[in-house]
Amino acid sequence: MAGEGNGRAELPRIAVIGAGIFARTQYIPRLREIAHLVVLKAIWSRTQESAKAAAELARDFAPDIECKWGDVGLEEIMGDSSIMGVAVVLAGQVQVELSLKMLKAGKHVIQEKPASGSTTEAETALSIYNSFPNQFPHKPIWAVGENYRFEPAFIESSKLINDIGDMMHIQVIIEGSMNSSNPYFNSTWRRNFVGGFILDMGVHFIAGLRMLVGSEITSVSSISRHVDMTLPPPDNICSLFQLENGCAGVFVFAVNSRSPKILWRVDGTKGTIQVERGVDSGKHGYQVLFSGENGQCQKTFYPFCGVNEELKTFVHDMLAADKDGDHKAEPRSSYVEGARDVAVLEAMLESSAKQGAPVQVKRF
């Protein structure tokens, strides 16, 4: 293609479906960082105006970016054989339907979290996806953007979990900052989503927990409340959970707090691991504290880079799948992993609707 020097003509091309807050503030900046690996060919929005505004943000690294909008724009993206994959970054209520449409057209998809609004929707979606033929010449990849599974803090901490001996108990404390100064505070789809902000925000914290402990959550007992009337209900949830390995823990989540704090802590017979959100030398990320048998406490800070890492992995998997139809995509990105995060929160919300009665987490 003219105007695409430096070998950019050979790079895979993707489109971004959606021009909302996350597409503008995360996808476009992260795609700029990996412009040597992938070309952003098009961006779609429901209206021409928002598609053009988003495209302008990307023009410095994607000079030939095309604006697409409305139903015609979606058809053009599906029909463009040069577009290998799409990032679906839309309202949670419509993402699954659109992802399946793109997969059916043979496009690889990375869909933003949450994987679905319910386990029923996820089960239906997976059965449709699994019914697609394996030859095409390959089955398109369906990834879910859950960047916590790609954060080095969780990857490195999960390697240390065996060094703390037998797990005794787990604490997950989430005191969020969803107030009127947060760009997502007035997001209509999030406010109208099942479980309010609890499900949309909560999948991250469950993903971090599952990644850290390496054992699935089997049952939960929860109490939720609606305290802050500026937020949709519920805005607080306290849950007791049990892992497959028998260990129990607590998950305490306030959507908005005066003193934000986010941490995961696992206490074992030989030591403790704690992962806490923080800032170091002006960089946002996670502080990992590891206390071993010798009583020494190791501190390591890992800056955020999960969105960047998962996008690089998606591009790598797309290229590999196009060369080898049997290529197995990165399991951390799989749709089923995202569905497992949703299943835990759905069980917590269901338990709280039953005044804390124990609920089994649906298995995927």
CSV table of C-alpha atoms in Angstrom, one decimal:
chain,number,residue,atom,x,y,z
A,1,MET,CA,0.0,0.0,0.0
A,2,ALA,CA,1.3,3.4,-0.9
A,3,GLY,CA,2.4,5.5,2.1
A,4,GLU,CA,3.1,2.5,4.3
A,5,GLY,CA,6.8,2.2,4.2
A,6,ASN,CA,9.2,0.4,6.6
A,7,GLY,CA,7.5,-3.0,5.9
A,8,ARG,CA,4.2,-1.9,7.4
A,9,ALA,CA,2.5,-3.3,4.3
A,10,GLU,CA,3.3,-6.8,5.6
A,11,LEU,CA,2.0,-6.3,9.1
A,12,PRO,CA,-1.4,-7.7,10.1
A,13,ARG,CA,-4.3,-5.3,10.1
A,14,ILE,CA,-7.0,-4.9,12.7
A,15,ALA,CA,-10.1,-2.7,13.2
A,16,VAL,CA,-11.4,-1.3,16.5
A,17,ILE,CA,-15.2,-1.6,16.9
A,18,GLY,CA,-16.2,1.1,19.3
A,19,ALA,CA,-15.0,4.7,20.1
A,20,GLY,CA,-16.0,5.0,23.7
A,21,ILE,CA,-13.8,6.0,26.7
A,22,PHE,CA,-11.8,2.7,26.9
A,23,ALA,CA,-11.2,2.6,23.1
A,24,ARG,CA,-10.0,6.2,23.2
A,25,THR,CA,-7.9,6.2,26.4
A,26,GLN,CA,-6.5,2.6,26.3
A,27,TYR,CA,-6.8,0.8,22.9
A,28,ILE,CA,-5.5,3.7,20.8
A,29,PRO,CA,-2.5,4.6,23.1
A,30,ARG,CA,-1.6,0.9,23.5
A,31,LEU,CA,-1.9,0.2,19.7
A,32,ARG,CA,0.4,3.2,19.2
A,33,GLU,CA,3.0,1.4,21.4
A,34,ILE,CA,2.8,-1.7,19.3
A,35,ALA,CA,2.5,0.0,15.8
A,36,HIS,CA,5.6,-1.9,14.8
A,37,LEU,CA,3.6,-5.2,15.2
A,38,VAL,CA,0.1,-4.3,13.9
A,39,VAL,CA,-1.6,-1.7,11.7
A,40,LEU,CA,-4.8,-0.1,12.9
A,41,LYS,CA,-6.7,-0.1,9.6
A,42,ALA,CA,-10.2,1.1,10.7
A,43,ILE,CA,-12.2,2.4,13.6
A,44,TRP,CA,-16.0,2.0,13.8
A,45,SER,CA,-18.6,3.8,15.8
A,46,ARG,CA,-22.4,4.1,15.6
A,47,THR,CA,-22.0,7.7,14.3
A,48,GLN,CA,-19.7,9.2,11.7
A,49,GLU,CA,-18.9,12.0,14.2
A,50,SER,CA,-17.5,9.8,16.9
A,51,ALA,CA,-15.7,7.5,14.5
A,52,LYS,CA,-13.9,10.5,13.0
A,53,ALA,CA,-13.0,12.0,16.4
A,54,ALA,CA,-11.5,8.7,17.5
A,55,ALA,CA,-9.6,8.2,14.2
A,56,GLU,CA,-8.0,11.6,14.6
A,57,LEU,CA,-6.4,10.4,17.9
A,58,ALA,CA,-4.7,7.5,16.0
A,59,ARG,CA,-3.7,9.3,12.8
A,60,ASP,CA,-0.1,10.0,14.0
A,61,PHE,CA,0.7,6.3,14.0
A,62,ALA,CA,-2.1,5.1,11.5
A,63,PRO,CA,-2.0,7.7,8.8
A,64,ASP,CA,-4.3,5.7,6.5
A,65,ILE,CA,-6.9,4.8,9.1
A,66,GLU,CA,-10.4,4.5,7.7
A,67,CYS,CA,-13.6,5.7,9.6
A,68,LYS,CA,-16.5,3.4,9.5
A,69,TRP,CA,-20.0,3.9,11.1
A,70,GLY,CA,-23.4,2.4,11.3
A,71,ASP,CA,-24.5,-1.0,9.8
A,72,VAL,CA,-22.9,-0.3,6.5
A,73,GLY,CA,-19.5,0.3,8.2
A,74,LEU,CA,-19.8,-3.0,10.1
A,75,GLU,CA,-20.5,-4.8,6.8
A,76,GLU,CA,-17.5,-3.2,5.2
A,77,ILE,CA,-15.2,-4.3,8.0
A,78,MET,CA,-16.6,-7.9,7.8
A,79,GLY,CA,-16.1,-7.9,4.0
A,80,ASP,CA,-12.6,-6.5,4.1
A,81,SER,CA,-10.3,-9.5,3.6
A,82,SER,CA,-7.2,-7.4,4.6
A,83,ILE,CA,-8.5,-7.0,8.1
A,84,MET,CA,-7.4,-10.1,10.0
A,85,GLY,CA,-8.8,-9.2,13.5
A,86,VAL,CA,-11.0,-6.8,15.4
A,87,ALA,CA,-11.1,-5.4,18.9
A,88,VAL,CA,-14.7,-5.2,20.1
A,89,VAL,CA,-14.8,-2.4,22.7
A,90,LEU,CA,-18.5,-1.7,23.1
A,91,ALA,CA,-21.2,-1.6,25.8
A,92,GLY,CA,-21.3,-4.9,27.8
A,93,GLN,CA,-24.9,-5.6,26.7
A,94,VAL,CA,-24.0,-5.8,22.9
A,95,GLN,CA,-20.4,-7.1,22.8
A,96,VAL,CA,-21.2,-10.8,22.6
A,97,GLU,CA,-23.6,-10.5,19.7
A,98,LEU,CA,-21.2,-8.4,17.7
A,99,SER,CA,-18.2,-10.6,18.6
A,100,LEU,CA,-20.1,-13.7,17.2
A,101,LYS,CA,-21.0,-11.7,14.1
A,102,MET,CA,-17.3,-10.9,13.5
A,103,LEU,CA,-16.1,-14.5,14.3
A,104,LYS,CA,-18.7,-15.8,11.8
A,105,ALA,CA,-17.2,-13.5,9.2
A,106,GLY,CA,-13.8,-15.2,9.8
A,107,LYS,CA,-12.3,-12.4,11.9
A,108,HIS,CA,-10.2,-13.1,15.0
A,109,VAL,CA,-11.7,-11.2,17.9
A,110,ILE,CA,-10.4,-9.7,21.1
A,111,GLN,CA,-13.5,-8.6,23.1
A,112,GLU,CA,-13.2,-6.3,26.0
A,113,LYS,CA,-14.3,-7.6,29.4
A,114,PRO,CA,-16.8,-8.6,30.8
A,115,ALA,CA,-17.1,-11.7,28.8
A,116,SER,CA,-20.9,-11.6,29.2
A,117,GLY,CA,-23.7,-10.2,31.4
A,118,SER,CA,-24.5,-13.7,32.7
A,119,THR,CA,-23.4,-17.3,32.6
A,120,THR,CA,-26.4,-18.2,30.5
A,121,GLU,CA,-25.3,-15.7,27.8
A,122,ALA,CA,-21.8,-17.1,28.0
A,123,GLU,CA,-23.0,-20.7,27.7
A,124,THR,CA,-25.1,-19.8,24.6
A,125,ALA,CA,-22.3,-17.9,23.1
A,126,LEU,CA,-19.8,-20.7,23.6
A,127,SER,CA,-22.1,-23.3,22.1
A,128,ILE,CA,-22.5,-21.1,19.0
A,129,TYR,CA,-18.8,-20.5,18.7
A,130,ASN,CA,-18.0,-24.2,19.2
A,131,SER,CA,-20.4,-25.1,16.4
A,132,PHE,CA,-18.3,-23.1,13.9
A,133,PRO,CA,-16.4,-25.4,11.6
A,134,ASN,CA,-12.7,-25.8,12.4
A,135,GLN,CA,-11.6,-25.3,8.8
A,136,PHE,CA,-11.9,-21.8,7.5
A,137,PRO,CA,-8.8,-22.3,6.9
A,138,HIS,CA,-8.7,-22.0,10.7
A,139,LYS,CA,-11.2,-21.3,13.5
A,140,PRO,CA,-11.0,-17.7,14.4
A,141,ILE,CA,-9.6,-16.9,17.9
A,142,TRP,CA,-12.0,-15.4,20.5
A,143,ALA,CA,-10.0,-13.7,23.2
A,144,VAL,CA,-11.4,-11.6,26.1
A,145,GLY,CA,-9.4,-8.5,27.2
A,146,GLU,CA,-8.8,-9.3,30.8
A,147,ASN,CA,-5.5,-7.4,31.3
A,148,TYR,CA,-5.1,-8.5,34.9
A,149,ARG,CA,-4.0,-12.0,33.7
A,150,PHE,CA,-1.2,-10.3,31.8
A,151,GLU,CA,0.1,-8.1,34.6
A,152,PRO,CA,3.6,-9.2,35.7
A,153,ALA,CA,2.7,-8.7,39.4
A,154,PHE,CA,0.2,-11.6,39.2
A,155,ILE,CA,2.3,-13.7,36.9
A,156,GLU,CA,5.3,-13.5,39.3
A,157,SER,CA,3.2,-13.8,42.5
A,158,SER,CA,1.5,-17.0,41.2
A,159,LYS,CA,5.0,-18.5,40.9
A,160,LEU,CA,5.7,-17.8,44.6
A,161,ILE,CA,2.4,-19.3,45.8
A,162,ASN,CA,4.0,-22.8,46.4
A,163,ASP,CA,6.6,-21.1,48.7
A,164,ILE,CA,4.1,-20.1,51.3
A,165,GLY,CA,3.2,-23.7,52.2
A,166,ASP,CA,-0.4,-24.7,52.7
A,167,MET,CA,-2.8,-21.9,52.2
A,168,MET,CA,-4.6,-20.9,55.4
A,169,HIS,CA,-6.8,-18.0,54.3
A,170,ILE,CA,-7.2,-15.3,51.6
A,171,GLN,CA,-8.3,-11.7,51.8
A,172,VAL,CA,-9.3,-9.6,48.8
A,173,ILE,CA,-10.0,-6.0,49.7
A,174,ILE,CA,-11.3,-3.6,47.0
A,175,GLU,CA,-12.2,0.0,48.0
A,176,GLY,CA,-12.8,1.6,44.7
A,177,SER,CA,-12.9,5.2,43.5
A,178,MET,CA,-16.0,5.3,41.3
A,179,ASN,CA,-17.1,8.9,42.0
A,180,SER,CA,-18.2,11.8,39.9
A,181,SER,CA,-14.5,12.6,38.9
A,182,ASN,CA,-14.1,9.1,37.4
A,183,PRO,CA,-14.7,9.1,33.6
A,184,TYR,CA,-16.8,5.9,33.9
A,185,PHE,CA,-19.1,7.3,36.6
A,186,ASN,CA,-21.8,8.5,34.1
A,187,SER,CA,-21.4,5.6,31.7
A,188,THR,CA,-25.0,4.6,30.9
A,189,TRP,CA,-24.3,1.0,29.9
A,190,ARG,CA,-22.3,0.3,33.1
A,191,ARG,CA,-25.0,1.9,35.3
A,192,ASN,CA,-27.7,-0.3,33.5
A,193,PHE,CA,-25.6,-3.4,33.5
A,194,VAL,CA,-26.6,-6.4,35.7
A,195,GLY,CA,-25.1,-5.9,39.2
A,196,GLY,CA,-24.3,-2.3,38.5
A,197,PHE,CA,-20.6,-1.6,38.7
A,198,ILE,CA,-20.0,-4.7,40.8
A,199,LEU,CA,-19.9,-7.1,37.8
A,200,ASP,CA,-18.1,-4.8,35.3
A,201,MET,CA,-15.4,-3.7,37.8
A,202,GLY,CA,-15.4,-7.0,39.8
A,203,VAL,CA,-14.3,-9.3,36.9
A,204,HIS,CA,-10.8,-7.7,37.2
A,205,PHE,CA,-10.4,-8.5,40.9
A,206,ILE,CA,-11.7,-12.0,40.5
A,207,ALA,CA,-9.3,-12.6,37.6
A,208,GLY,CA,-6.5,-11.4,39.8
A,209,LEU,CA,-7.6,-13.7,42.6
A,210,ARG,CA,-7.9,-16.8,40.4
A,211,MET,CA,-4.6,-16.1,38.7
A,212,LEU,CA,-2.8,-15.6,42.1
A,213,VAL,CA,-4.1,-18.7,43.9
A,214,GLY,CA,-4.2,-21.2,40.9
A,215,SER,CA,-7.4,-22.8,42.3
A,216,GLU,CA,-11.0,-22.3,41.2
A,217,ILE,CA,-13.6,-20.8,43.5
A,218,THR,CA,-16.3,-23.4,44.1
A,219,SER,CA,-18.9,-21.8,46.4
A,220,VAL,CA,-19.8,-18.4,47.8
A,221,SER,CA,-22.0,-16.8,50.5
A,222,SER,CA,-22.5,-13.0,50.2
A,223,ILE,CA,-24.3,-10.0,51.5
A,224,SER,CA,-24.6,-6.9,49.3
A,225,ARG,CA,-26.0,-3.5,50.2
A,226,HIS,CA,-26.8,-0.2,48.4
A,227,VAL,CA,-25.3,2.6,50.5
A,228,ASP,CA,-24.3,5.4,48.1
A,229,MET,CA,-27.4,6.5,46.2
A,230,THR,CA,-25.4,8.2,43.5
A,231,LEU,CA,-24.4,4.7,42.4
A,232,PRO,CA,-26.6,1.9,40.9
A,233,PRO,CA,-27.4,-1.0,43.3
A,234,PRO,CA,-25.6,-2.8,44.8
A,235,ASP,CA,-22.5,-0.8,45.5
A,236,ASN,CA,-21.1,-2.9,48.4
A,237,ILE,CA,-20.6,-6.7,48.6
A,238,CYS,CA,-19.0,-8.9,51.3
A,239,SER,CA,-18.5,-12.5,50.3
A,240,LEU,CA,-17.0,-15.6,51.9
A,241,PHE,CA,-15.7,-18.0,49.3
A,242,GLN,CA,-14.1,-21.4,49.2
A,243,LEU,CA,-11.6,-22.7,46.7
A,244,GLU,CA,-11.4,-26.2,45.2
A,245,ASN,CA,-8.3,-26.8,47.4
A,246,GLY,CA,-10.5,-26.3,50.5
A,247,CYS,CA,-9.0,-22.9,51.5
A,248,ALA,CA,-11.5,-20.1,52.4
A,249,GLY,CA,-11.3,-16.4,51.9
A,250,VAL,CA,-13.1,-13.1,52.0
A,251,PHE,CA,-13.9,-10.8,49.2
A,252,VAL,CA,-14.8,-7.2,50.3
A,253,PHE,CA,-15.7,-4.8,47.6
A,254,ALA,CA,-16.9,-1.2,47.9
A,255,VAL,CA,-17.5,0.5,44.5
A,256,ASN,CA,-16.6,3.9,45.9
A,257,SER,CA,-14.5,4.7,49.0
A,258,ARG,CA,-13.0,7.8,50.5
A,259,SER,CA,-9.6,6.1,50.8
A,260,PRO,CA,-9.1,3.8,47.7
A,261,LYS,CA,-7.3,0.5,48.4
A,262,ILE,CA,-6.9,-2.6,46.3
A,263,LEU,CA,-5.1,-5.7,47.6
A,264,TRP,CA,-5.0,-9.5,47.5
A,265,ARG,CA,-3.4,-11.3,50.4
A,266,VAL,CA,-2.7,-15.0,50.8
A,267,ASP,CA,-1.5,-16.4,54.2
A,268,GLY,CA,0.2,-19.8,54.3
A,269,THR,CA,1.9,-22.1,56.8
A,270,LYS,CA,5.4,-20.9,55.6
A,271,GLY,CA,4.8,-17.3,54.5
A,272,THR,CA,2.5,-14.7,53.0
A,273,ILE,CA,2.0,-13.0,49.6
A,274,GLN,CA,0.4,-9.6,49.2
A,275,VAL,CA,-0.3,-7.8,45.9
A,276,GLU,CA,-1.4,-4.2,46.4
A,277,ARG,CA,-2.2,-1.4,43.9
A,278,GLY,CA,0.2,1.6,44.3
A,279,VAL,CA,2.5,4.2,42.8
A,280,ASP,CA,6.3,4.0,42.7
A,281,SER,CA,8.5,6.8,41.1
A,282,GLY,CA,5.4,8.3,39.5
A,283,LYS,CA,4.4,4.9,37.9
A,284,HIS,CA,1.1,3.2,38.7
A,285,GLY,CA,1.3,-0.6,39.2
A,286,TYR,CA,1.4,-3.2,42.0
A,287,GLN,CA,3.6,-3.6,45.0
A,288,VAL,CA,4.2,-7.3,45.7
A,289,LEU,CA,5.3,-8.3,49.3
A,290,PHE,CA,6.6,-11.8,49.9
A,291,SER,CA,7.4,-13.0,53.4
A,292,GLY,CA,9.0,-16.4,53.5
A,293,GLU,CA,10.1,-18.8,56.3
A,294,ASN,CA,13.1,-16.7,57.1
A,295,GLY,CA,10.9,-13.8,58.2
A,296,GLN,CA,12.4,-11.5,55.5
A,297,CYS,CA,10.0,-9.4,53.5
A,298,GLN,CA,10.8,-9.0,49.8
A,299,LYS,CA,9.2,-6.0,48.1
A,300,THR,CA,9.0,-5.7,44.3
A,301,PHE,CA,7.1,-3.1,42.3
A,302,TYR,CA,5.6,-3.9,38.9
A,303,PRO,CA,4.3,-1.1,36.7
A,304,PHE,CA,1.0,-1.7,34.8
A,305,CYS,CA,1.4,-3.2,31.3
A,306,GLY,CA,-1.4,-5.7,31.0
A,307,VAL,CA,-3.3,-4.1,28.2
A,308,ASN,CA,-0.1,-3.8,26.1
A,309,GLU,CA,0.9,-7.4,26.8
A,310,GLU,CA,-2.5,-8.9,26.0
A,311,LEU,CA,-2.7,-7.0,22.7
A,312,LYS,CA,0.8,-8.2,21.7
A,313,THR,CA,-0.3,-11.8,22.6
A,314,PHE,CA,-3.5,-11.4,20.5
A,315,VAL,CA,-1.5,-10.2,17.5
A,316,HIS,CA,1.0,-13.1,17.9
A,317,ASP,CA,-1.8,-15.6,18.1
A,318,MET,CA,-3.6,-14.2,15.0
A,319,LEU,CA,-0.4,-14.6,12.9
A,320,ALA,CA,0.3,-18.0,14.3
A,321,ALA,CA,-3.3,-19.2,13.7
A,322,ASP,CA,-3.1,-18.0,10.1
A,323,LYS,CA,0.1,-20.0,9.5
A,324,ASP,CA,-1.0,-23.1,11.4
A,325,GLY,CA,-4.7,-24.0,11.8
A,326,ASP,CA,-3.9,-26.1,14.9
A,327,HIS,CA,-2.3,-23.2,16.8
A,328,LYS,CA,-3.5,-23.1,20.4
A,329,ALA,CA,-4.1,-19.5,21.4
A,330,GLU,CA,-3.0,-18.2,24.8
A,331,PRO,CA,-5.4,-19.7,27.4
A,332,ARG,CA,-5.3,-16.7,29.7
A,333,SER,CA,-7.1,-14.7,26.9
A,334,SER,CA,-9.7,-17.4,26.2
A,335,TYR,CA,-13.4,-16.5,26.3
A,336,VAL,CA,-14.0,-19.3,28.7
A,337,GLU,CA,-11.6,-17.7,31.3
A,338,GLY,CA,-13.6,-14.5,31.1
A,339,ALA,CA,-16.8,-16.5,31.6
A,340,ARG,CA,-15.3,-18.1,34.7
A,341,ASP,CA,-14.7,-14.6,36.2
A,342,VAL,CA,-18.4,-13.7,35.5
A,343,ALA,CA,-19.6,-17.0,37.0
A,344,VAL,CA,-18.0,-16.1,40.4
A,345,LEU,CA,-19.6,-12.6,40.6
A,346,GLU,CA,-22.9,-13.9,39.4
A,347,ALA,CA,-22.9,-16.5,42.2
A,348,MET,CA,-22.0,-13.7,44.7
A,349,LEU,CA,-24.9,-11.5,43.5
A,350,GLU,CA,-27.3,-14.5,43.5
A,351,SER,CA,-26.2,-15.5,47.1
A,352,SER,CA,-26.8,-11.9,48.3
A,353,ALA,CA,-30.3,-11.9,46.7
A,354,LYS,CA,-30.9,-15.0,48.9
A,355,GLN,CA,-29.7,-13.3,52.1
A,356,GLY,CA,-26.3,-15.0,52.0
A,357,ALA,CA,-27.4,-18.5,51.3
A,358,PRO,CA,-24.4,-20.6,49.9
A,359,VAL,CA,-24.3,-20.7,46.1
A,360,GLN,CA,-22.2,-23.1,43.9
A,361,VAL,CA,-20.2,-21.3,41.2
A,362,LYS,CA,-21.2,-22.4,37.7
A,363,ARG,CA,-18.4,-24.4,36.1
A,364,PHE,CA,-17.1,-23.8,32.6
